[in-house]
Tab-separated table of C-alpha atoms in Angstrom:
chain	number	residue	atom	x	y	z
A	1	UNK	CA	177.140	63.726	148.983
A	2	UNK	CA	177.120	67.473	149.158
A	3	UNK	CA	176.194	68.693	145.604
A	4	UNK	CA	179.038	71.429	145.470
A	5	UNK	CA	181.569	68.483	146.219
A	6	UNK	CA	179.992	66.274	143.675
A	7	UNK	CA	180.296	69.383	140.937
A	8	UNK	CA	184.271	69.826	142.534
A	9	UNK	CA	184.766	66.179	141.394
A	10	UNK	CA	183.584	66.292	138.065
A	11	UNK	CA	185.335	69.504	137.467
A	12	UNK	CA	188.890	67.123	138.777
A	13	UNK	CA	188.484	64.135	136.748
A	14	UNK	CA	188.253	66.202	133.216
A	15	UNK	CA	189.714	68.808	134.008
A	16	UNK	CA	192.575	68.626	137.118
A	17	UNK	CA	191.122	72.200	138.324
A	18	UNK	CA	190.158	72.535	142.024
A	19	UNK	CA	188.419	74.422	144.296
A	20	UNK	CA	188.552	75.221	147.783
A	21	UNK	CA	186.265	73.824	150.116
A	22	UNK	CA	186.925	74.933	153.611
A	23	UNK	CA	185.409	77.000	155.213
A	24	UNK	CA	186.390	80.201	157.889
A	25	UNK	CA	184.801	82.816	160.076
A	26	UNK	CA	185.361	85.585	158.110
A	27	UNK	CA	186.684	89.892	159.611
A	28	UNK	CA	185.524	92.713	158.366
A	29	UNK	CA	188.361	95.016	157.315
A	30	UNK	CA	187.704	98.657	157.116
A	31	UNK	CA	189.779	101.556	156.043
A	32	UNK	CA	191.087	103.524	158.381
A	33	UNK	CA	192.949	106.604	159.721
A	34	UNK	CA	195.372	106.597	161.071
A	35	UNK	CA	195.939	102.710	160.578
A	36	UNK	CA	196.529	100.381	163.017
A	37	UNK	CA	199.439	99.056	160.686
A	38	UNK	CA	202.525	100.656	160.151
A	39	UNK	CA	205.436	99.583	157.973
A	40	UNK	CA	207.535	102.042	159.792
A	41	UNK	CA	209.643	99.626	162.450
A	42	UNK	CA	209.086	96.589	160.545
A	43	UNK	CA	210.093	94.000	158.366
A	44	UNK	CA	207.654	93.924	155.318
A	45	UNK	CA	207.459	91.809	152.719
A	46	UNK	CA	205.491	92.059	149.429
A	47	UNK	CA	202.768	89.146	148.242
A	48	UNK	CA	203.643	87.273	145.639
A	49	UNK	CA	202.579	84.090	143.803
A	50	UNK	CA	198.902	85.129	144.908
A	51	UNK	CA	196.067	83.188	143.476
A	52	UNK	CA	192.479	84.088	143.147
A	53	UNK	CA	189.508	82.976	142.449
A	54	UNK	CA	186.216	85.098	140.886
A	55	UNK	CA	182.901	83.657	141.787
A	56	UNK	CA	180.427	85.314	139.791
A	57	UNK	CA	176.539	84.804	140.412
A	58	UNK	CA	174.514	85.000	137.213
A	59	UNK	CA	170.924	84.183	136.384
A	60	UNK	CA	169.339	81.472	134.432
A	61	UNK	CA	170.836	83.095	130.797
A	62	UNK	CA	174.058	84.167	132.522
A	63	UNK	CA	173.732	87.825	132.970
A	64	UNK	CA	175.493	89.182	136.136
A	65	UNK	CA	173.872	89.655	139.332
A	66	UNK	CA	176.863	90.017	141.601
A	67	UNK	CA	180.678	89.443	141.462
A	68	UNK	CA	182.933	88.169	144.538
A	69	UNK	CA	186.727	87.670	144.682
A	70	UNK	CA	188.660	85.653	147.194
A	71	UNK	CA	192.469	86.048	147.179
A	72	UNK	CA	195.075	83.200	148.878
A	73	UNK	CA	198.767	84.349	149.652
A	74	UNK	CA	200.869	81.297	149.838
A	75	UNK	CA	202.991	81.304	153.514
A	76	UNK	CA	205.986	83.651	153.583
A	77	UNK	CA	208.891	82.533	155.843
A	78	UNK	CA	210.273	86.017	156.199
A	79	UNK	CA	209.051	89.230	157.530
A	80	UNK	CA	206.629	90.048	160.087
A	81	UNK	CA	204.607	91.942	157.812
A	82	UNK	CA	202.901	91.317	154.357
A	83	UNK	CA	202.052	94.326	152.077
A	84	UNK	CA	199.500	93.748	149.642
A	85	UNK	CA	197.735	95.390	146.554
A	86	UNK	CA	193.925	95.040	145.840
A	87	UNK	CA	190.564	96.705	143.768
A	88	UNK	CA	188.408	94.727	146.060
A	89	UNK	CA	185.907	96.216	148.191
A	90	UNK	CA	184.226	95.410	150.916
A	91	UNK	CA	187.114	93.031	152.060
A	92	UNK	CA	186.921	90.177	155.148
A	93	UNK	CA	189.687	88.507	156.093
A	94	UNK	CA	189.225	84.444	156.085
A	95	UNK	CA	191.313	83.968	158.897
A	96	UNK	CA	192.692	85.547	162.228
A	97	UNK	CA	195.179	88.062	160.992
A	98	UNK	CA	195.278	91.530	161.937
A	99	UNK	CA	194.918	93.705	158.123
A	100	UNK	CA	194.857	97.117	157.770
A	101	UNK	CA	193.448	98.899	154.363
A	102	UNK	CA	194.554	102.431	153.403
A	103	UNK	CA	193.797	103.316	149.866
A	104	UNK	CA	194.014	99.558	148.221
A	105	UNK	CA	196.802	98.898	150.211
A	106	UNK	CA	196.753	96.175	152.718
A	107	UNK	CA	198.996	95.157	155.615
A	108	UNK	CA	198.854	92.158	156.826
A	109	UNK	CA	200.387	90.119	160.110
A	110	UNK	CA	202.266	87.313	159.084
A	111	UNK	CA	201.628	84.868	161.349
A	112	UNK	CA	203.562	82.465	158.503
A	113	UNK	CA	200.419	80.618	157.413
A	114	UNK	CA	198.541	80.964	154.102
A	115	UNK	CA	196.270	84.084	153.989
A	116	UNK	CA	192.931	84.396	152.332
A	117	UNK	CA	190.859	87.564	151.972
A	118	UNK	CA	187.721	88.216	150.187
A	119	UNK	CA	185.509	91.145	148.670
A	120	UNK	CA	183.616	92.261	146.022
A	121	UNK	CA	184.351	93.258	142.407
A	122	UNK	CA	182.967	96.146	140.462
A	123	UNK	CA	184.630	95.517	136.944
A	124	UNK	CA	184.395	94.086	133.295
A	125	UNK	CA	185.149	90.050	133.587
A	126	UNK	CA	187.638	89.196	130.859
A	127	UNK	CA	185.083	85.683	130.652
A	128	UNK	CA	182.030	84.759	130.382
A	129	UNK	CA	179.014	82.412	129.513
A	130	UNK	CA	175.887	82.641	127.686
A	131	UNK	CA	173.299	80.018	128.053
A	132	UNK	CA	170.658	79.846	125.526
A	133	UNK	CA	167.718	76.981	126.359
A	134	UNK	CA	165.204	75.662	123.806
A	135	UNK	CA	161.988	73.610	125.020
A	136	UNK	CA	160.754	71.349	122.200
A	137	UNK	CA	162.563	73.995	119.197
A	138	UNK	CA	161.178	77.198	121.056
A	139	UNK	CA	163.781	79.227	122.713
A	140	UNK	CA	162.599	79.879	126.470
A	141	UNK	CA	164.403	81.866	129.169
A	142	UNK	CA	162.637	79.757	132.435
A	143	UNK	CA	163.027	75.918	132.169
A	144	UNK	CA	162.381	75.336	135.760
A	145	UNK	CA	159.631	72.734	136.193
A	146	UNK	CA	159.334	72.576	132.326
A	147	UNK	CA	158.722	68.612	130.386
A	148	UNK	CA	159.363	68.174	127.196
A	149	UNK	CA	162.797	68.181	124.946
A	150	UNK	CA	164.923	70.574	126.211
A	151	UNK	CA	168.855	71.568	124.239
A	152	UNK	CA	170.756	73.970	126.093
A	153	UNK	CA	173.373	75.881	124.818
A	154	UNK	CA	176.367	77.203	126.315
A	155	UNK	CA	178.875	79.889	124.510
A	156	UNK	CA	181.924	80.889	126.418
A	157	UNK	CA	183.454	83.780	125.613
A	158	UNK	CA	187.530	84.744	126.492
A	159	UNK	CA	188.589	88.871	125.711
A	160	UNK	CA	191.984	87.939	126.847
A	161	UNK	CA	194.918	85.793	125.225
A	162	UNK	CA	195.216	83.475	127.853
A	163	UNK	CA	193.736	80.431	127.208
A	164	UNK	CA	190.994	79.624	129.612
A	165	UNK	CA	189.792	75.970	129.831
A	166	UNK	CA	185.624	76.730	130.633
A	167	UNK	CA	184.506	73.571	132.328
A	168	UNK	CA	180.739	73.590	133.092
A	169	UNK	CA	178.837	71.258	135.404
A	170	UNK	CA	175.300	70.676	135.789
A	171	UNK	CA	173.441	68.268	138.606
A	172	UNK	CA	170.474	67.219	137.403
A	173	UNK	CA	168.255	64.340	139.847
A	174	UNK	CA	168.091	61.381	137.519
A	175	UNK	CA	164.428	60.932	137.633
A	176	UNK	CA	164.422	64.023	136.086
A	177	UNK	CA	166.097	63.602	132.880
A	178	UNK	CA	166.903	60.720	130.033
A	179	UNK	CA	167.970	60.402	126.899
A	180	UNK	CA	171.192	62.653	127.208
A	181	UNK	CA	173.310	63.818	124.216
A	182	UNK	CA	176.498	65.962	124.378
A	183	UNK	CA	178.763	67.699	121.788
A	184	UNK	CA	181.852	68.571	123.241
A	185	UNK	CA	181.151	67.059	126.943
A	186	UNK	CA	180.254	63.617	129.042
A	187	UNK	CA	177.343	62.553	131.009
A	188	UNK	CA	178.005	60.411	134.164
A	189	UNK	CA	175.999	59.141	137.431
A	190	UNK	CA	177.318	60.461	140.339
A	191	UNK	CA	175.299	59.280	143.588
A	192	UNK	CA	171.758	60.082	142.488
A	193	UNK	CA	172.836	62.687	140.177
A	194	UNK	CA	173.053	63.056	136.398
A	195	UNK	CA	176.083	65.127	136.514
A	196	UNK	CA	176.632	66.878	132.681
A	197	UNK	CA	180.067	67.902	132.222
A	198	UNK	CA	181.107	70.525	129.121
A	199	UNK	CA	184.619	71.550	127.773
A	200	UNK	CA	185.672	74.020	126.129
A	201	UNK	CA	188.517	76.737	124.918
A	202	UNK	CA	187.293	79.889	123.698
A	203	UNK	CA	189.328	81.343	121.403
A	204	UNK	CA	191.593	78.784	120.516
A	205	UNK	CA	191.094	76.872	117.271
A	206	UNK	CA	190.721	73.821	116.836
A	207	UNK	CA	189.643	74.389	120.843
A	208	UNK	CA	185.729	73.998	121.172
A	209	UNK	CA	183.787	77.200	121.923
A	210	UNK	CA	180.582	75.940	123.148
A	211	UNK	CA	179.149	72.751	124.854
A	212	UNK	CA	175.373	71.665	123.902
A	213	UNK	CA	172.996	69.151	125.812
A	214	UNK	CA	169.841	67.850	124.809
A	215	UNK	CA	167.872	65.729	126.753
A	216	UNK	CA	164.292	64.576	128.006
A	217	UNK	CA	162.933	66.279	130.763
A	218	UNK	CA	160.307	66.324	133.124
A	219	UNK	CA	159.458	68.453	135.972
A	220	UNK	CA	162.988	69.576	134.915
A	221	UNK	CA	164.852	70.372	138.225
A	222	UNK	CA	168.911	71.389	138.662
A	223	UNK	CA	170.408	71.215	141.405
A	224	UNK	CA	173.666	72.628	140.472
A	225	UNK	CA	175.140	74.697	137.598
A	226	UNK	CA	177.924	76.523	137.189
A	227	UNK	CA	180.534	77.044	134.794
A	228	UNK	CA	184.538	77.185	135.809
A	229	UNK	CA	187.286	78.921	133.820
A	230	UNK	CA	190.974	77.923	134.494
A	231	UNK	CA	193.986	78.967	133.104
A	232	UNK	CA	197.625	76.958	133.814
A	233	UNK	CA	196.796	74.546	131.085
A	234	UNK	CA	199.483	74.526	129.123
A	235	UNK	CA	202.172	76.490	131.060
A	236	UNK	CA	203.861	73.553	132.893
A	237	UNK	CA	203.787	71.437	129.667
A	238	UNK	CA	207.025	69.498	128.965
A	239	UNK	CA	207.405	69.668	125.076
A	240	UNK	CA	210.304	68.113	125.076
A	241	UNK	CA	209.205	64.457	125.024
A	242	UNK	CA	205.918	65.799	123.030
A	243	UNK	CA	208.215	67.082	120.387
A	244	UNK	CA	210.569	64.117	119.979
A	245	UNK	CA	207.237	62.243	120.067
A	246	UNK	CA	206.012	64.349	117.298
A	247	UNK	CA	208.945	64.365	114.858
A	248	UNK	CA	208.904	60.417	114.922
A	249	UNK	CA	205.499	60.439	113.906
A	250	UNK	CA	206.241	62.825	111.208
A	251	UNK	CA	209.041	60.694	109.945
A	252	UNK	CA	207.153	57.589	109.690
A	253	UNK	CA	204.191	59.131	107.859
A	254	UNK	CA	207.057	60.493	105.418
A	255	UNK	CA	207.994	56.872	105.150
A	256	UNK	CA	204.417	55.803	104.203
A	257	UNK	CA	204.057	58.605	101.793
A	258	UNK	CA	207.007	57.536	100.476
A	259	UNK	CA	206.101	53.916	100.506
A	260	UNK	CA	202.550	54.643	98.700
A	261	UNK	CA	204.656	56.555	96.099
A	262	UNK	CA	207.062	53.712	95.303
A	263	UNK	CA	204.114	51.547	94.961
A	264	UNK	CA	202.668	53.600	92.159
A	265	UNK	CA	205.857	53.961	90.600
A	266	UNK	CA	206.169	50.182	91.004
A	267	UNK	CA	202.718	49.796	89.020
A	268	UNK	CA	203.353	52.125	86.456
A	269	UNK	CA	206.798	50.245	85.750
A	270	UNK	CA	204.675	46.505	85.615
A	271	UNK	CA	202.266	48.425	83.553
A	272	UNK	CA	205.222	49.069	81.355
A	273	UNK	CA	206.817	45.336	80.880
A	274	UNK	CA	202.522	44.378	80.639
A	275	UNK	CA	202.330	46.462	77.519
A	276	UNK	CA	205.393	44.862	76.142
A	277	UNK	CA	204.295	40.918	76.875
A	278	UNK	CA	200.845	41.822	75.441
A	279	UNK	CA	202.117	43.226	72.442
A	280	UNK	CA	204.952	40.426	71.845
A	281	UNK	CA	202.011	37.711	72.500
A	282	UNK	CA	199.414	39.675	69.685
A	283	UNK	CA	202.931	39.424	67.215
A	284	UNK	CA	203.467	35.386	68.069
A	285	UNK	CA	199.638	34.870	67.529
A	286	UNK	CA	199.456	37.083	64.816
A	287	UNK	CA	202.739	34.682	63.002
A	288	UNK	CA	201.094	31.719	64.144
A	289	UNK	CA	197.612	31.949	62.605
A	290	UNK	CA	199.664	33.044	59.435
A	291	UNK	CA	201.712	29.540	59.983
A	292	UNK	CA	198.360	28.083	60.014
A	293	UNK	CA	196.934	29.229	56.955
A	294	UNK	CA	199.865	28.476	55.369
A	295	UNK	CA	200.116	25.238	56.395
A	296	UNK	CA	196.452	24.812	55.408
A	297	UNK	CA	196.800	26.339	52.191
A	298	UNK	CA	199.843	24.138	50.893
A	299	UNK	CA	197.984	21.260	52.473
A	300	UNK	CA	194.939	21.900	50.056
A	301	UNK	CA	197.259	22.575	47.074
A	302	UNK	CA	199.235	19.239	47.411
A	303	UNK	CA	196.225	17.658	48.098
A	304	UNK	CA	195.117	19.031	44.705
A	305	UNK	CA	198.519	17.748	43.236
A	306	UNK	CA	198.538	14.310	44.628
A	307	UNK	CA	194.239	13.918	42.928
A	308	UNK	CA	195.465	15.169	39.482
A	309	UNK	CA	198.417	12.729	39.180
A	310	UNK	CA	196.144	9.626	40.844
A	311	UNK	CA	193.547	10.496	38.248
A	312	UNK	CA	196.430	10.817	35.446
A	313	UNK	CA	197.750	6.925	36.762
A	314	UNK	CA	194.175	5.407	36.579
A	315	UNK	CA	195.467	3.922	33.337
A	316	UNK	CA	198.980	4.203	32.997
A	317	UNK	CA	199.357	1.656	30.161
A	318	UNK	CA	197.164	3.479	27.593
A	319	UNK	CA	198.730	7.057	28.627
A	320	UNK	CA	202.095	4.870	28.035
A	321	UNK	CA	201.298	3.396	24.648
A	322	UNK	CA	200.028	6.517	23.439
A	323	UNK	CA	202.846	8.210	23.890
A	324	UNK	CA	204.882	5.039	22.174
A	325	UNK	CA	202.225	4.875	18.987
A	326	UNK	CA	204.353	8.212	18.257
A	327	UNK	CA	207.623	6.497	18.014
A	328	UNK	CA	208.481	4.665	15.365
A	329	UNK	CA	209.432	1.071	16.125
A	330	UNK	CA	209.765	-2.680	14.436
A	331	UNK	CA	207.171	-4.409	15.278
A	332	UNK	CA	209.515	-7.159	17.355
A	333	UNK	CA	210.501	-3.532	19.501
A	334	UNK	CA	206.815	-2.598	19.802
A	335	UNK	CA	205.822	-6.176	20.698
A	336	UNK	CA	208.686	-5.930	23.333
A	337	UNK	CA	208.049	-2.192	24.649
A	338	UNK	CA	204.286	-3.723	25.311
A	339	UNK	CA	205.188	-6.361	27.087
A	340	UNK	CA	207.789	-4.449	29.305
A	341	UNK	CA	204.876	-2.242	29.941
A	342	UNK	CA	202.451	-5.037	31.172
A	343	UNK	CA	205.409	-7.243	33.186
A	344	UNK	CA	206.578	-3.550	35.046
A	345	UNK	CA	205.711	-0.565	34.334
A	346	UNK	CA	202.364	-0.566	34.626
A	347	UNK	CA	203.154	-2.467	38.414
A	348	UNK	CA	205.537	0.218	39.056
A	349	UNK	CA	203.204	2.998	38.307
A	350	UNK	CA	200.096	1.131	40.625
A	351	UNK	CA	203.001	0.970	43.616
A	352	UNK	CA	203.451	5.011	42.696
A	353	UNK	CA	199.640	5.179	43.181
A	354	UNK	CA	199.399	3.678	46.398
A	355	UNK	CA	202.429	6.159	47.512
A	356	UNK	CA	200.469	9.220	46.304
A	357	UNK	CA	197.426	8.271	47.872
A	358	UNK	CA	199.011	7.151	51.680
A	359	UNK	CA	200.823	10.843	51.275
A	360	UNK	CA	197.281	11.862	50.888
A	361	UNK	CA	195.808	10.021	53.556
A	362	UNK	CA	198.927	11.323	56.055
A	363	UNK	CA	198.681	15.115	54.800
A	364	UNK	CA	194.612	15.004	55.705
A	365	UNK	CA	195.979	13.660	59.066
A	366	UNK	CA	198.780	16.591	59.139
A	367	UNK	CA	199.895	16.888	62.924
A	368	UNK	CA	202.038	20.280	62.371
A	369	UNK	CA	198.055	21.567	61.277
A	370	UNK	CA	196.593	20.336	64.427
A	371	UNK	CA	199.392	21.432	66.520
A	372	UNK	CA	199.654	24.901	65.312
A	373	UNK	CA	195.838	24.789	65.607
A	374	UNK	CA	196.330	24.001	69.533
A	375	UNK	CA	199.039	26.188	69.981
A	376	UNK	CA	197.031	29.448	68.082
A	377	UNK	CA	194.011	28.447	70.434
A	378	UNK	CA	196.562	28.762	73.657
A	379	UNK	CA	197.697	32.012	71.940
A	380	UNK	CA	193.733	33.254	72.106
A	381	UNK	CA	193.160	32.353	75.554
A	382	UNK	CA	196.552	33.653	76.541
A	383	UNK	CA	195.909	36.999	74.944
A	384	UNK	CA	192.004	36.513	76.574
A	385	UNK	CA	193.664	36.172	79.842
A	386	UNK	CA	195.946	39.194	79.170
A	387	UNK	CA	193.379	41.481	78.494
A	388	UNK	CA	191.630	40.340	81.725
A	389	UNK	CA	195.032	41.163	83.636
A	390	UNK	CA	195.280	44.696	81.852
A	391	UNK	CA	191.802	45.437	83.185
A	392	UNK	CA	193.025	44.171	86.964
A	393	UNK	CA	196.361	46.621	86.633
A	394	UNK	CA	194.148	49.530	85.843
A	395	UNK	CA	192.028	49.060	88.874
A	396	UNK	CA	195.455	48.204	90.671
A	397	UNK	CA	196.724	51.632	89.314
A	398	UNK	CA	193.387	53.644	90.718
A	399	UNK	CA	194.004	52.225	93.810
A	400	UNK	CA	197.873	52.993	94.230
A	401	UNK	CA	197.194	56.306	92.616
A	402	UNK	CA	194.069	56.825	95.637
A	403	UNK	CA	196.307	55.458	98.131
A	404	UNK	CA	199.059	57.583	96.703
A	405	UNK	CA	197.244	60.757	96.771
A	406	UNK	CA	195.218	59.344	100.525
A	407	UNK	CA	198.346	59.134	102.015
A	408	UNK	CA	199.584	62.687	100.791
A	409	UNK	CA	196.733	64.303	102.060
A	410	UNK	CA	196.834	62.514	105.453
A	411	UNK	CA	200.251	63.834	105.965
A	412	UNK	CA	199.885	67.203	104.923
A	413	UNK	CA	196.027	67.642	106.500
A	414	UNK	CA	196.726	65.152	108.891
A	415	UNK	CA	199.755	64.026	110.967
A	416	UNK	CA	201.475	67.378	109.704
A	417	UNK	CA	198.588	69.196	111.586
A	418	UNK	CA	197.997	67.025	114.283
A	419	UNK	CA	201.908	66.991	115.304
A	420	UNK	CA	202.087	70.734	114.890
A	421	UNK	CA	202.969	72.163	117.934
A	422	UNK	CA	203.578	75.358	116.826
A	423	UNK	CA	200.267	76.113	118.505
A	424	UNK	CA	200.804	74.886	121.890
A	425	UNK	CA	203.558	76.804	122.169
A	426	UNK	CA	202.288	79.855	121.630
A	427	UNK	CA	199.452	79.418	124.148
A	428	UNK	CA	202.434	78.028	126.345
A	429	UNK	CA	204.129	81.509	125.779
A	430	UNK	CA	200.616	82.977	126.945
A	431	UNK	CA	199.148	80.962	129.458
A	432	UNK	CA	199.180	84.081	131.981
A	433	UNK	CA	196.706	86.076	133.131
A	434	UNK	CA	197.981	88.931	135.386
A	435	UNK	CA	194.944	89.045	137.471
A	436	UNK	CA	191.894	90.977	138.280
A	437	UNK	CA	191.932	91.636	141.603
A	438	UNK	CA	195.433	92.740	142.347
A	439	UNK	CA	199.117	92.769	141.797
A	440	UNK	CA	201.582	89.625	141.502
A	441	UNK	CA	198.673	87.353	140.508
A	442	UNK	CA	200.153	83.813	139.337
A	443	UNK	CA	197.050	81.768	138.953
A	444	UNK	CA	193.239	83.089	138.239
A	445	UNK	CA	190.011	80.856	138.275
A	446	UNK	CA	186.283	82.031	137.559
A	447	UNK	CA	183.682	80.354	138.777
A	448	UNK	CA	180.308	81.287	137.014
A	449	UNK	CA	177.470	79.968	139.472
A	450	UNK	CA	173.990	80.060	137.931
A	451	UNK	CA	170.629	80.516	139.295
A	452	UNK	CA	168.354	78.064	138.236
């Protein structure tokens, strides 16, 4: 495949531009007087909607060695004469048209077909490219036949305010070459080729300015190089759908930002009703363990009760007949008070006994002890279990406050700037270059070709 095709190609699928690829026998047009054209008689009609393309010829680092411009006049329906402005010099005609040049003036037959001219330019190119190689971290100006690491660097440079898309190729024989990396560019095979493709839109934040390769190399050959500045880019954009596109994505990031915000809201409020349960749980456990001392402490003190009156009873007739040797009584009513006190008092005060000490036995056994025991031990692990969920809804908190604050930022630094396009509408607005060669120039494409 021929290598200036292959380079066409590449230049297509990244970047739409194209390039002409016939080819004509080309006339010499000279100025003369008087000229063989006349307006006088004739029905002239100006060029317009011209398009041209600069092919400049640089060296290895991209300084200029010569400059050529070739200009295409779409078909005009009308008129049998064409009337043209141009700096060039040194014009040929690409096809079979009679043209006459008087003082940057041309007149052309229209024979209704397309019409391409060419000549040479003398001028300051609003574009440009410098290359800048470095062999193994030394900066080198001749690479040609070199081995070793080699990182190229190419800076393009725009003095106007269109935006120009610079789109450089390089062929490189794949034997040649390995281990490719690119910032702001592709590598692809391409019949025997390594073809390196770069992009980028001097001028233009957050456009690239520069493309850089590095790569292995040995016997480093390139076949091709050459670096292609288009404008149109944005000028036939529809922003219409783009826009409506845009402001939906705006509104559903506002929802998510608004989302994220509930959330922590949301937390803050269940942070709220936490504090609350945790504090009404620390008051119930706090009442219950006093309920359980309480309960432990009248335990011990009837306990202490129910001993003193068992050891009082453990003989109730002499504690009753002392207390009766103080009366004073017949002897038939103290015969008969003693033996009241042996037939049922005394049995009386033995049943009494029994009672005190099965209270005893029951009170030891107390269930309301054990179950506020059980229910201040649920109380602890409750409040345990608490504390464990306080420290889960402060790391819940971090995270809605970091997703909060995330999704804030990816609005406002994100989707707000990525849905912007305030900027492509101003290098819609601008997307025209008036041309270099001539009047009425629509569309304008460099093409820097480098010797290598």
């Amino acid at each position: 495949m021929n290598k200036k095709l292959i380079a066409i190609i590449c230049c297509v699928m990244l970047t739409g531009c194209t390039t002409q690829t016939k080819t004509y026998k080309t006339k010499t047009v000279k100025e003369e007087t008087p000229v063989v054209l006349s307006e006088e008689g004739h029905n002239v009609k100006e060029a317009v909607n011209k398009s041209e393309t600069i092919t400049v010829k640089t060296n290895t680092l991209g300084e200029i060695k010569s400059t050529k411009a070739e200009v295409t006049i779409p078909s005009i329906s009308e008129g049998d004469l064409i009337k043209d402005t141009t700096i060039l010099k040194d014009i040929s005609n690409k096809g079979d048209e009679n043209i006459t040049l008087n003082d940057h003036h041309l007149l052309i037959e229209n024979n209704k077909n397309s019409i391409q001219y060419e000549g040479t330019l003398d001028t300051t190119l609003p574009v440009g490219v410098d290359m800048t190689y470095y062999l193994d971290g030394q900066k080198v100006t001749n690479i040609k036949g070199k081995t070793g690491t080699l990182k190229a660097v190419f800076k393009y440079k725009n003095n106007t305010e269109t935006p120009f898309v610079a789109t450089t190729i390089m062929l490189l024989p794949q034997e040649t070459v390995s281990d490719i990396e690119i910032k702001n560019g592709k590598s692809m095979l391409m019949d025997d080729y390594q073809a390196i493709v770069g992009l980028g839109c001097p001028g233009y934040e957050p456009f690239k300015d520069s493309m850089e390769v590095t790569m292995k190399i040995k016997n480093f050959q390139c076949d091709y190089m050459s670096t292609v500045f288009t404008e149109g880019m944005f000028k036939d954009l529809d922003l219409s759908e783009l826009t409506k596109t845009t402001d939906q994505l705006n509104q559903s990031a506002q929802k998510l930002v608004e989302g994220s915000a509930q959330l922590l809201a949301g937390c803050t409020t269940y942070g709220q009703y936490l504090h609350t349960y945790m504090s009404n749980v620390s008051k119930v456990s706090e009442g219950t363990n006093a309920l359980l001392n309480g309960s432990k402490q009248y335990n011990a003190s009837t306990q202490a009760l129910i001993k003193s009156l068992i050891s009082s009873m453990n003989n109730p007739t002499e504690f009753i007949q002392s207390k009766i040797n103080n009366i004073d009584l017949t002897d038939e009513q103290r015969i008969a008070v003693n033996k009241a006190i042996s037939e049922g008092v005394q049995e009386s005060l033995i049943q009494n006994k029994k009672s005190l000490e099965q209270l005893s036995q029951l009170l030891s056994q107390s269930p309301v002890s054990k179950q506020l025991e059980t229910l201040s031990s649920s109380l602890s692990e409750l409040s345990q279990a608490g504390n464990e969920l306080s420290q889960q809804y402060q790391t819940l908190v971090t995270g809605a406050k970091s997703l909060s604050e995330g999704m804030r930022l990816f609005d406002q630094e994100g989707i707000q700037k990525i849905t912007d396009i305030t900027t492509i509408k101003k290098l819609k607005e601008k997307d025209h270059y008036s041309g270099l060669s001539g009047n009425n120039i629509t569309n304008t494409k460099f093409i820097f070709e480098m010797d290598i």
